[in-house]
Short mmCIF file of C-alpha atoms in Angstrom, two decimals:
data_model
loop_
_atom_site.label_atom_id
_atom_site.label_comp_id
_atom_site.label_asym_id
_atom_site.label_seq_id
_atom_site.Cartn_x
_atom_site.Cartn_y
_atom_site.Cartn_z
CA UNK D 224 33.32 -13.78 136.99
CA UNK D 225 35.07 -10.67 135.36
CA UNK D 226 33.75 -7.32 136.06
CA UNK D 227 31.51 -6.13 132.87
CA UNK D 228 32.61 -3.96 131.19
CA UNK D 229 31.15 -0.39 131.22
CA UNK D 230 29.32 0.56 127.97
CA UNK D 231 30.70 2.67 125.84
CA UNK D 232 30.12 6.15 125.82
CA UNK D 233 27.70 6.93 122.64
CA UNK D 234 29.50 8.79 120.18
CA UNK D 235 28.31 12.44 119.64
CA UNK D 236 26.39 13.16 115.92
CA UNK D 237 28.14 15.83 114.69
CA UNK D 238 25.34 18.79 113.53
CA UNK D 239 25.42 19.51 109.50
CA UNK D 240 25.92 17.54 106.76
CA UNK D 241 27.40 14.66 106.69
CA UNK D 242 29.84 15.37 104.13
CA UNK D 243 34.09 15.80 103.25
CA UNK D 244 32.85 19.09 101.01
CA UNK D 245 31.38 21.84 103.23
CA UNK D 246 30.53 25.14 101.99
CA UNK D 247 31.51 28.40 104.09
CA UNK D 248 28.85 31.51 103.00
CA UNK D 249 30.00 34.78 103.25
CA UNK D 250 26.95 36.64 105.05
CA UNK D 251 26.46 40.21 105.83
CA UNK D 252 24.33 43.48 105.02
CA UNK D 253 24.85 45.25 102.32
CA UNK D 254 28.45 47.35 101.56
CA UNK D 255 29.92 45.53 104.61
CA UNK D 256 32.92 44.60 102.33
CA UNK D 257 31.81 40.93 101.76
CA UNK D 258 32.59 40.98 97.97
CA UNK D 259 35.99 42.65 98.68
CA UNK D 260 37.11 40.19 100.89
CA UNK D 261 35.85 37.21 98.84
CA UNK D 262 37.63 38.99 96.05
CA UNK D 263 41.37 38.99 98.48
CA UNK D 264 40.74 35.78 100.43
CA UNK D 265 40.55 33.44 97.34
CA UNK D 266 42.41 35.79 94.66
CA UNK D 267 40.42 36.67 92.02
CA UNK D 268 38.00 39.33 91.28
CA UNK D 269 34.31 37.41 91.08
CA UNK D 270 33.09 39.00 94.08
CA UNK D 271 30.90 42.06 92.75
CA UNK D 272 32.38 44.75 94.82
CA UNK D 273 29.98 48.22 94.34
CA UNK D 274 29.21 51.13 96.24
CA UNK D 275 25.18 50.51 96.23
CA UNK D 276 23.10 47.31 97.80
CA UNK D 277 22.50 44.41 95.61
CA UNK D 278 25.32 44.42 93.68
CA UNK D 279 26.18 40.81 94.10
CA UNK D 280 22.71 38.84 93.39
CA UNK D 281 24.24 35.32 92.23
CA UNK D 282 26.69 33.55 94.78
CA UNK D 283 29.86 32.88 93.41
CA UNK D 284 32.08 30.09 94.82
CA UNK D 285 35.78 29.71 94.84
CA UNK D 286 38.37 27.07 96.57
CA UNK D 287 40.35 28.41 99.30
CA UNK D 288 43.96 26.98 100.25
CA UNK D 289 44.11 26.39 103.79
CA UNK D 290 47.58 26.98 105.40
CA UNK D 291 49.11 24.55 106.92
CA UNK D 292 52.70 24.57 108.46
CA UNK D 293 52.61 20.58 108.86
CA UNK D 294 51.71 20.32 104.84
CA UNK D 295 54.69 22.89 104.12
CA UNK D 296 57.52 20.63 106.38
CA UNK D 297 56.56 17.74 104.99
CA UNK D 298 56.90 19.51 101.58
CA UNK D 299 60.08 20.52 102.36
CA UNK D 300 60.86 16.98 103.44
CA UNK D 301 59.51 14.56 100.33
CA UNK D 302 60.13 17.31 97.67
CA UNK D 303 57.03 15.83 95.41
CA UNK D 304 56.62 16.46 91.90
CA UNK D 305 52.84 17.52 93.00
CA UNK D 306 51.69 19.97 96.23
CA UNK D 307 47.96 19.40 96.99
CA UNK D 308 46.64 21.81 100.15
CA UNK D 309 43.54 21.33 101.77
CA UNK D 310 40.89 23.57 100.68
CA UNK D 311 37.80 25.46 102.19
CA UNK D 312 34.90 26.63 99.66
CA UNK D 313 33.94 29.62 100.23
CA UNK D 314 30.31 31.31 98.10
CA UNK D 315 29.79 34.66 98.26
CA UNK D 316 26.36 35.84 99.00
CA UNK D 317 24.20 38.69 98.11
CA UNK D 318 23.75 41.33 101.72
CA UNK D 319 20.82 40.58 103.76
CA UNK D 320 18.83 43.42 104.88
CA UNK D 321 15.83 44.13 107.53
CA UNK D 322 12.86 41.85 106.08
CA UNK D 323 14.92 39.45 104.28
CA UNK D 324 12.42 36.69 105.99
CA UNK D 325 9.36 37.65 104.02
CA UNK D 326 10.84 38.58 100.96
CA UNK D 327 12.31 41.80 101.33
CA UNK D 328 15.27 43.19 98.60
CA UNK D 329 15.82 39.85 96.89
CA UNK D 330 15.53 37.97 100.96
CA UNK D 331 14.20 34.61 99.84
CA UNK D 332 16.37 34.16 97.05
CA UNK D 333 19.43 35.09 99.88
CA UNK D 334 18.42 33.15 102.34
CA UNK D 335 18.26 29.72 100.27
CA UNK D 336 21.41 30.70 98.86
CA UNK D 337 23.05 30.53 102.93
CA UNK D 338 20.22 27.55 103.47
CA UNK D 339 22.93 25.86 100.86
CA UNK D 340 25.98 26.52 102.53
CA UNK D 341 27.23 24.45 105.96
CA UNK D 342 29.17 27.47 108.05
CA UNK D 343 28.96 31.63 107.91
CA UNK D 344 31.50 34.26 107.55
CA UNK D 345 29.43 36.73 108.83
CA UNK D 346 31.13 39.93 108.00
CA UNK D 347 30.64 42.96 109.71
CA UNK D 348 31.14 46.42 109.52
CA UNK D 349 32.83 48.21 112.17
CA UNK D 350 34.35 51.53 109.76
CA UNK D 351 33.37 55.18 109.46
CA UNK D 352 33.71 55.94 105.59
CA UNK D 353 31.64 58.59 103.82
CA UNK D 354 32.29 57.66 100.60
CA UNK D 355 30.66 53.98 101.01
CA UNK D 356 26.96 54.30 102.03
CA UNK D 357 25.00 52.05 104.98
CA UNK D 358 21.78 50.62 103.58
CA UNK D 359 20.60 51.26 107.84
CA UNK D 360 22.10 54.60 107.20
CA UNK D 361 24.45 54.88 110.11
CA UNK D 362 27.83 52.25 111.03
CA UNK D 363 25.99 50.12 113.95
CA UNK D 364 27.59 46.90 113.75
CA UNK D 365 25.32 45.72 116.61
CA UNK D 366 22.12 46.75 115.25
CA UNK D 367 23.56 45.09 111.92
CA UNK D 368 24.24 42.03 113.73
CA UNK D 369 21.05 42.02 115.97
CA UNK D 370 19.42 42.32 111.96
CA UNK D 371 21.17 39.38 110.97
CA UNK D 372 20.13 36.78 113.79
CA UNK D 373 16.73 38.21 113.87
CA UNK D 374 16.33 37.06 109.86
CA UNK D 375 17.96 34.05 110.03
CA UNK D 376 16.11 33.28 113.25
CA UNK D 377 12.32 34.00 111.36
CA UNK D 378 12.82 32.18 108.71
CA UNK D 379 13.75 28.90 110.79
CA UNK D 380 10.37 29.78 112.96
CA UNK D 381 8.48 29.77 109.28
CA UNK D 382 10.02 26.60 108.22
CA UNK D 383 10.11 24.89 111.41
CA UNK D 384 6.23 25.97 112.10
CA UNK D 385 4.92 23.91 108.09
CA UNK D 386 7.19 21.37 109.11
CA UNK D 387 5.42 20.98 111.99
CA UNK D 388 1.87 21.71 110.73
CA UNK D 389 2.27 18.90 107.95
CA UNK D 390 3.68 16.67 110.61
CA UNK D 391 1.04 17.14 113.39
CA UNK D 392 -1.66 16.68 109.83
CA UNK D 393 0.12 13.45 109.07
CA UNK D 394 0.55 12.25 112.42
CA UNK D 395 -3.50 12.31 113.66
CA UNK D 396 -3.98 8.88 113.42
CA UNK D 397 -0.83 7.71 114.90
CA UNK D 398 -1.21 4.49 117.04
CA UNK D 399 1.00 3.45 119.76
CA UNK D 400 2.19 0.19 118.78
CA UNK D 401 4.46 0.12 115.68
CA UNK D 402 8.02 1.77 115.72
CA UNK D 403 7.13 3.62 112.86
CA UNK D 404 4.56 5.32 114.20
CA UNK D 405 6.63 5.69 117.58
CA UNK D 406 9.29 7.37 115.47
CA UNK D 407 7.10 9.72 113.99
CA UNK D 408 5.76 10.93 117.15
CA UNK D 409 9.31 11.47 118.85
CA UNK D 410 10.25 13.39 115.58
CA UNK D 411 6.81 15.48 116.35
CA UNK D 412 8.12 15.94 119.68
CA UNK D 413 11.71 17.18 118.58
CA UNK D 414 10.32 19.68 116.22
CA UNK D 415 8.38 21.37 119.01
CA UNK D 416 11.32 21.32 121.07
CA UNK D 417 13.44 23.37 117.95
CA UNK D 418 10.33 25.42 117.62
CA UNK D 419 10.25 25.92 121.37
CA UNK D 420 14.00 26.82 121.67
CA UNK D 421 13.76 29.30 118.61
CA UNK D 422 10.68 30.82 119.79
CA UNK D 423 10.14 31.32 123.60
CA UNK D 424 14.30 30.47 124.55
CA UNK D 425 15.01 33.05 121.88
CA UNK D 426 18.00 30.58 120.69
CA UNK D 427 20.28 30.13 117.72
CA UNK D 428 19.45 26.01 116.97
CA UNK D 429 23.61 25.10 117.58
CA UNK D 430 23.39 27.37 120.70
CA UNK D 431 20.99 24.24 122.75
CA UNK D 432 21.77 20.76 123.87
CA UNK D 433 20.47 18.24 121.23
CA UNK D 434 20.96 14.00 121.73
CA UNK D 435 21.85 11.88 118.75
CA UNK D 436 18.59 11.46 118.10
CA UNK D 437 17.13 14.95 118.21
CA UNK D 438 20.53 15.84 116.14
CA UNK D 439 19.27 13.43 113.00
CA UNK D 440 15.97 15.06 112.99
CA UNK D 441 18.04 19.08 113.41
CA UNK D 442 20.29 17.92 110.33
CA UNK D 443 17.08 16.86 107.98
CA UNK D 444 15.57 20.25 108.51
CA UNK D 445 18.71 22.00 107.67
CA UNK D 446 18.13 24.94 109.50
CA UNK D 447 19.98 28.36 109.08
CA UNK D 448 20.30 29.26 113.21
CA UNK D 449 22.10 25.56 112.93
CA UNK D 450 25.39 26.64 111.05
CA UNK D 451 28.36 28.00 112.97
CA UNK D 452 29.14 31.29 112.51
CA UNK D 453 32.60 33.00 112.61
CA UNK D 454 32.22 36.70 112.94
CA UNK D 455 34.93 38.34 111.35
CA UNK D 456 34.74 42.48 112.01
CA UNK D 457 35.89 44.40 109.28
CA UNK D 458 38.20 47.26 110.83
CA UNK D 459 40.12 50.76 109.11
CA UNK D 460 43.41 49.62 108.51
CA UNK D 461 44.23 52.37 110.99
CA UNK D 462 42.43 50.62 113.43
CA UNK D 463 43.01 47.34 112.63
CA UNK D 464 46.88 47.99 112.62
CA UNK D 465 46.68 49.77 115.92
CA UNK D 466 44.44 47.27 117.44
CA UNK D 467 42.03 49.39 118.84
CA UNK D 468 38.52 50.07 117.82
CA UNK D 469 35.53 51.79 119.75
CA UNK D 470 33.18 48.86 118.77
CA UNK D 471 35.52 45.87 119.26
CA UNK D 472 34.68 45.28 122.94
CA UNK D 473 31.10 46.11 122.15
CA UNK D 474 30.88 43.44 119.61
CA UNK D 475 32.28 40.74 121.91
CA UNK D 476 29.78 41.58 124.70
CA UNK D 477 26.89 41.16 122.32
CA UNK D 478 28.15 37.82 121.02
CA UNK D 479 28.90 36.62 124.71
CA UNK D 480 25.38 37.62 125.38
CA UNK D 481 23.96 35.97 122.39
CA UNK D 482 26.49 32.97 120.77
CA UNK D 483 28.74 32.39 123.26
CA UNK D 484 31.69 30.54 122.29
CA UNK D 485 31.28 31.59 118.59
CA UNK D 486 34.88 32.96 117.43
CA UNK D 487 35.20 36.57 116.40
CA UNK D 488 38.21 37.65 113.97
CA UNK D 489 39.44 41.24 113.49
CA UNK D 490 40.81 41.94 109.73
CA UNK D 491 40.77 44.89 107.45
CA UNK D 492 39.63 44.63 103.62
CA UNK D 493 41.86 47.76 103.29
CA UNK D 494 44.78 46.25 104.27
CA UNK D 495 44.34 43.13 102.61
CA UNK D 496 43.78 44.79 99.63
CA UNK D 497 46.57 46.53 99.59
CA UNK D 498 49.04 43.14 101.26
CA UNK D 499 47.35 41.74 97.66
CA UNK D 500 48.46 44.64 95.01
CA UNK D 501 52.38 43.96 96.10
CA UNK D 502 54.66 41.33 94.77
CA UNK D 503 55.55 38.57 96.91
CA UNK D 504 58.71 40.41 98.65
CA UNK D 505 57.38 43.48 99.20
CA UNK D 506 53.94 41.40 100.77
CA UNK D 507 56.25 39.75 102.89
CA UNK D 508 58.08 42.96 103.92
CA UNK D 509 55.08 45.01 104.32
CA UNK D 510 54.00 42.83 106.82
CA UNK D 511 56.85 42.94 108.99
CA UNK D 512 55.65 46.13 110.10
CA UNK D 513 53.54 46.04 113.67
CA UNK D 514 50.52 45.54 113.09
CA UNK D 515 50.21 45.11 109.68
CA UNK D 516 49.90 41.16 109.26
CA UNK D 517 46.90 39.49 107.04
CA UNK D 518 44.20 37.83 108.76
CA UNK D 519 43.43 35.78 105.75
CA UNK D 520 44.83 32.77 106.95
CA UNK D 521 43.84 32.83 110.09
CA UNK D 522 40.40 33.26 108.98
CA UNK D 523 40.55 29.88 106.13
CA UNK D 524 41.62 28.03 109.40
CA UNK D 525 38.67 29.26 111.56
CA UNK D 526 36.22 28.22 108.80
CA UNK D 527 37.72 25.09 108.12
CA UNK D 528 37.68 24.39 112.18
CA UNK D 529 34.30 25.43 112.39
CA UNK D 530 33.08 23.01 110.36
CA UNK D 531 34.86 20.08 112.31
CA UNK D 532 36.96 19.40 109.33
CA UNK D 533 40.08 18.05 109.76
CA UNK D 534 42.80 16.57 106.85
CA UNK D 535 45.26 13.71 106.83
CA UNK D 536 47.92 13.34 104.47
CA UNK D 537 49.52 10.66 101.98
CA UNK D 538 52.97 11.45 101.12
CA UNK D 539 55.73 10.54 98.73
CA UNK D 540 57.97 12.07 95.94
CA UNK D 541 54.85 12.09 93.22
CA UNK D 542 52.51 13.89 95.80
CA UNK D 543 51.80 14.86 99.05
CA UNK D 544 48.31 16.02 99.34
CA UNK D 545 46.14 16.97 102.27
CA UNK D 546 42.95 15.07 102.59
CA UNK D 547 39.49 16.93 103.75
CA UNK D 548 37.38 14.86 106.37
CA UNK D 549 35.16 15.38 108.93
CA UNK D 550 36.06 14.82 112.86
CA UNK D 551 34.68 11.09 113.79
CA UNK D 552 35.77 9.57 110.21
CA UNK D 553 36.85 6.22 110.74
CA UNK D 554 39.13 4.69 108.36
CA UNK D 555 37.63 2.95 105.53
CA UNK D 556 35.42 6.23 104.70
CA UNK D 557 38.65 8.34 105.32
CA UNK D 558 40.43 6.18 102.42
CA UNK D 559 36.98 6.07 100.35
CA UNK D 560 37.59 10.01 99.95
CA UNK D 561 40.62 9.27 97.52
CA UNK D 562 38.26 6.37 95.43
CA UNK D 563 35.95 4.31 96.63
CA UNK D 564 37.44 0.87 95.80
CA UNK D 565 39.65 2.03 98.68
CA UNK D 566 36.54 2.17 101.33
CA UNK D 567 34.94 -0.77 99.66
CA UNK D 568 37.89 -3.77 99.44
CA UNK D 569 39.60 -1.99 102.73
CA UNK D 570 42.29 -4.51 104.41
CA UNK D 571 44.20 -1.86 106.57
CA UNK D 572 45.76 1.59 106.79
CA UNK D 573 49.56 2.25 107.87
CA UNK D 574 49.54 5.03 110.20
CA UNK D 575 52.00 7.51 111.52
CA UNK D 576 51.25 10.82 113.36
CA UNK D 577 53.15 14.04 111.71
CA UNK D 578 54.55 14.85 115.29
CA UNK D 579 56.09 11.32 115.32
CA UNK D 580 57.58 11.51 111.47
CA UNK D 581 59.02 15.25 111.90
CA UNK D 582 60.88 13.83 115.49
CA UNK D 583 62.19 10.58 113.65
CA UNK D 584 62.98 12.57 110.88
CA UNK D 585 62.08 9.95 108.13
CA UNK D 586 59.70 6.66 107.44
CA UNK D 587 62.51 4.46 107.92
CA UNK D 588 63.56 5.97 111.52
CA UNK D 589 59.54 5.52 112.32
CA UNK D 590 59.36 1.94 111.35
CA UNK D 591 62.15 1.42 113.30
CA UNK D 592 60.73 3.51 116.46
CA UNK D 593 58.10 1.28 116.45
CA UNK D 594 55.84 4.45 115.64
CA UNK D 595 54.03 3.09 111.93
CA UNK D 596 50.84 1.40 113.29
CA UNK D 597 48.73 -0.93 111.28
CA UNK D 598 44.92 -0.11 111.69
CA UNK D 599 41.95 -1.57 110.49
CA UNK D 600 38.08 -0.67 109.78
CA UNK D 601 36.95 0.74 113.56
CA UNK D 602 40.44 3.03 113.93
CA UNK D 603 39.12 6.88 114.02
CA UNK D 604 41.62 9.52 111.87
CA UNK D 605 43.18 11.68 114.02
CA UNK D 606 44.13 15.35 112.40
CA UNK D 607 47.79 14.99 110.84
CA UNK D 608 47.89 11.52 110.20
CA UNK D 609 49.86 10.32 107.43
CA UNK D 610 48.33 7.29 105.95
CA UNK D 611 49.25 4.40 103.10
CA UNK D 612 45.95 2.44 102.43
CA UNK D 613 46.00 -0.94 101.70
CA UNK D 614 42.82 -2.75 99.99
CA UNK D 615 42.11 -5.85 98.53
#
């Protein structure tokens, strides 16, 4: 008899939403810059940018181009009548301050408002300026961040703890022999282990180890301590051009201590906002200069990563347009994101890689290379396929 064959490995369950169209917050305290740079990272001047706390009280939203150098050559290379990037959306949100978890300021209202979103730009504030006040009083962007975590982490507790109370209420008179009620009780037991881990571990929910199943019930409670963050430091343009900063190192410690692994992104609202008053030339010129390139892109990307989004692409003269999906989509749901009569009469998808078209040079040399692969419903997109859907 043949060997059997080892089982496969189960498939991770990704935390968040499951969902092509994520939402990135902006989160910070007040007069951290977080209007100003949702006003230069998606061009337009929503953002409510004001010298006093509150300002901004309603999030506004706005779609984000992500840059991509493979969606550029392949521009270049099919010439299409239409050019459709791949976009993050990104919501501004009111500042948080100390007490946001019971209602401080406008707190509740704020923190349903990032409860909505999948991913945070936290933004923080690492400049000396006199001229724009610090609701804290003082520029501690470690005391601001420590503020931060601290409200997010609360409110989880209070949610987590009814969630728990009305489960434990429910659950008295739980027997031991149905699945149902087996269910219930291993959900009971889950929710004690995120209460446990927020609690006594003192843990962001995405910072602990979580199985598939324990990831389902995570995801239904859509917890704030469960989005990724990307902490983006807003520098001087001094500093930020000169690369050095007295709180820079300080800030990495505390979020090696804290969330390791969670990325951290210099950038200066300054600069950008200058880089966006120029023409196109003179952006392109001023930026030559050492030091003195935007972090904008850079930052779309890291949101966009964050998220475990990735795109694929359909090409041709009309269009070539960049498709949002999440890691793990298989190919029937990856066409179903264009219409779904493509996801529900799926026959097969033609596949190439962008690495293989750009070396070939063309379809035709790809097809010939051997390199266009037919797939059918259990293939799983990689990031940069190009892909021709076929349905019945």
């Amino acid at each position: 008899m043949p060997p059997k064959k080892a089982p496969a490995a189960e498939k991770k369950v990704l935390l968040g939403r499951p969902s092509n169209n994520l939402k990135i917050g902006i989160v910070g305290l007040p007069n951290v810059g977080k209007s100003s740079f949702f006003n230069v990272l998606s061009d337009t001047d929503l953002g409510k940018a004001a010298n006093f706390p509150y300002a901004t009280i309603n999030p506004e939203e706005a779609r984000i181009p992500v840059p991509d150098v493979r969606f550029d050559w392949l521009c270049d290379l099919y010439k299409p009548a239409s050019r459709v990037p791949a976009f993050l959306t990104c919501i501004d949100i009111a500042g948080l301050t100390a007490g946001a978890s019971t209602g401080a300021g406008l707190g509740n209202a704020f923190l349903s408002h990032v409860r909505a979103v999948d991913g945070i730009f936290q933004v923080v504030r690492a400049f000396d300026d006199a001229e724009v006040i610090h609701v804290e009083g003082d520029v501690d962007p470690l005391r601001d961040m420590e503020i931060i975590q601290t409200e997010l982490r609360l409110k989880d507790i209070e949610w987590v703890e009814k969630h728990l109370d009305g489960l434990k209420r429910s659950g008295r008179s739980l027997g031991n022999n149905s699945l149902a009620d087996k269910a219930r009780k291993e959900e009971i037991a889950t929710v004690e282990k995120i209460y446990k881990a927020l609690t006594v571990d003192g843990k962001d929910v995405r910072k602990c180890e979580w199985n598939n199943k324990e990831i389902e019930v995570v995801n239904g409670l859509t917890l704030l301590t469960a989005k990724p963050i990307t902490y983006l430091v807003n520098l001087s343009e001094k500093d930020y051009i000169r690369k050095k900063n007295k709180w820079l190192a300080k800030i990495k410690g505390w979020i090696d201590a804290h969330n390791p692994g969670d990325p951290l992104i210099p950038f200066s609202v300054s600069l950008e906002e200058r880089l966006a008053q120029l023409p196109d030339d003179e952006r392109a010129e001023a930026q030559k200069e050492p030091g003195a390139q935007s972090a904008l892109g850079k930052i779309t990307q890291a949101g966009y990563s964050s998220l475990d989004l990735i795109r694929y692409f359909t090409c041709g003269p009309d269009e070539v347009r960049a498709w949002t999906i999440r890691k793990g989509t298989k190919a029937p749901q990856a066409a179903g994101v264009i219409h779904s009569d493509f996801e529900n009469k799926f026959v097969c998808g033609e596949i190439m890689t962008y690495e293989d078209l750009k070396e070939n040079g063309s379809e035709a040399a790809v097809k010939a290379a051997g390199k266009l692969r037919q797939q059918g419903k259990p293939y799983e997109m990689v990031d940069g396929d190009i892909a021709y859907w076929k349905s019945g």
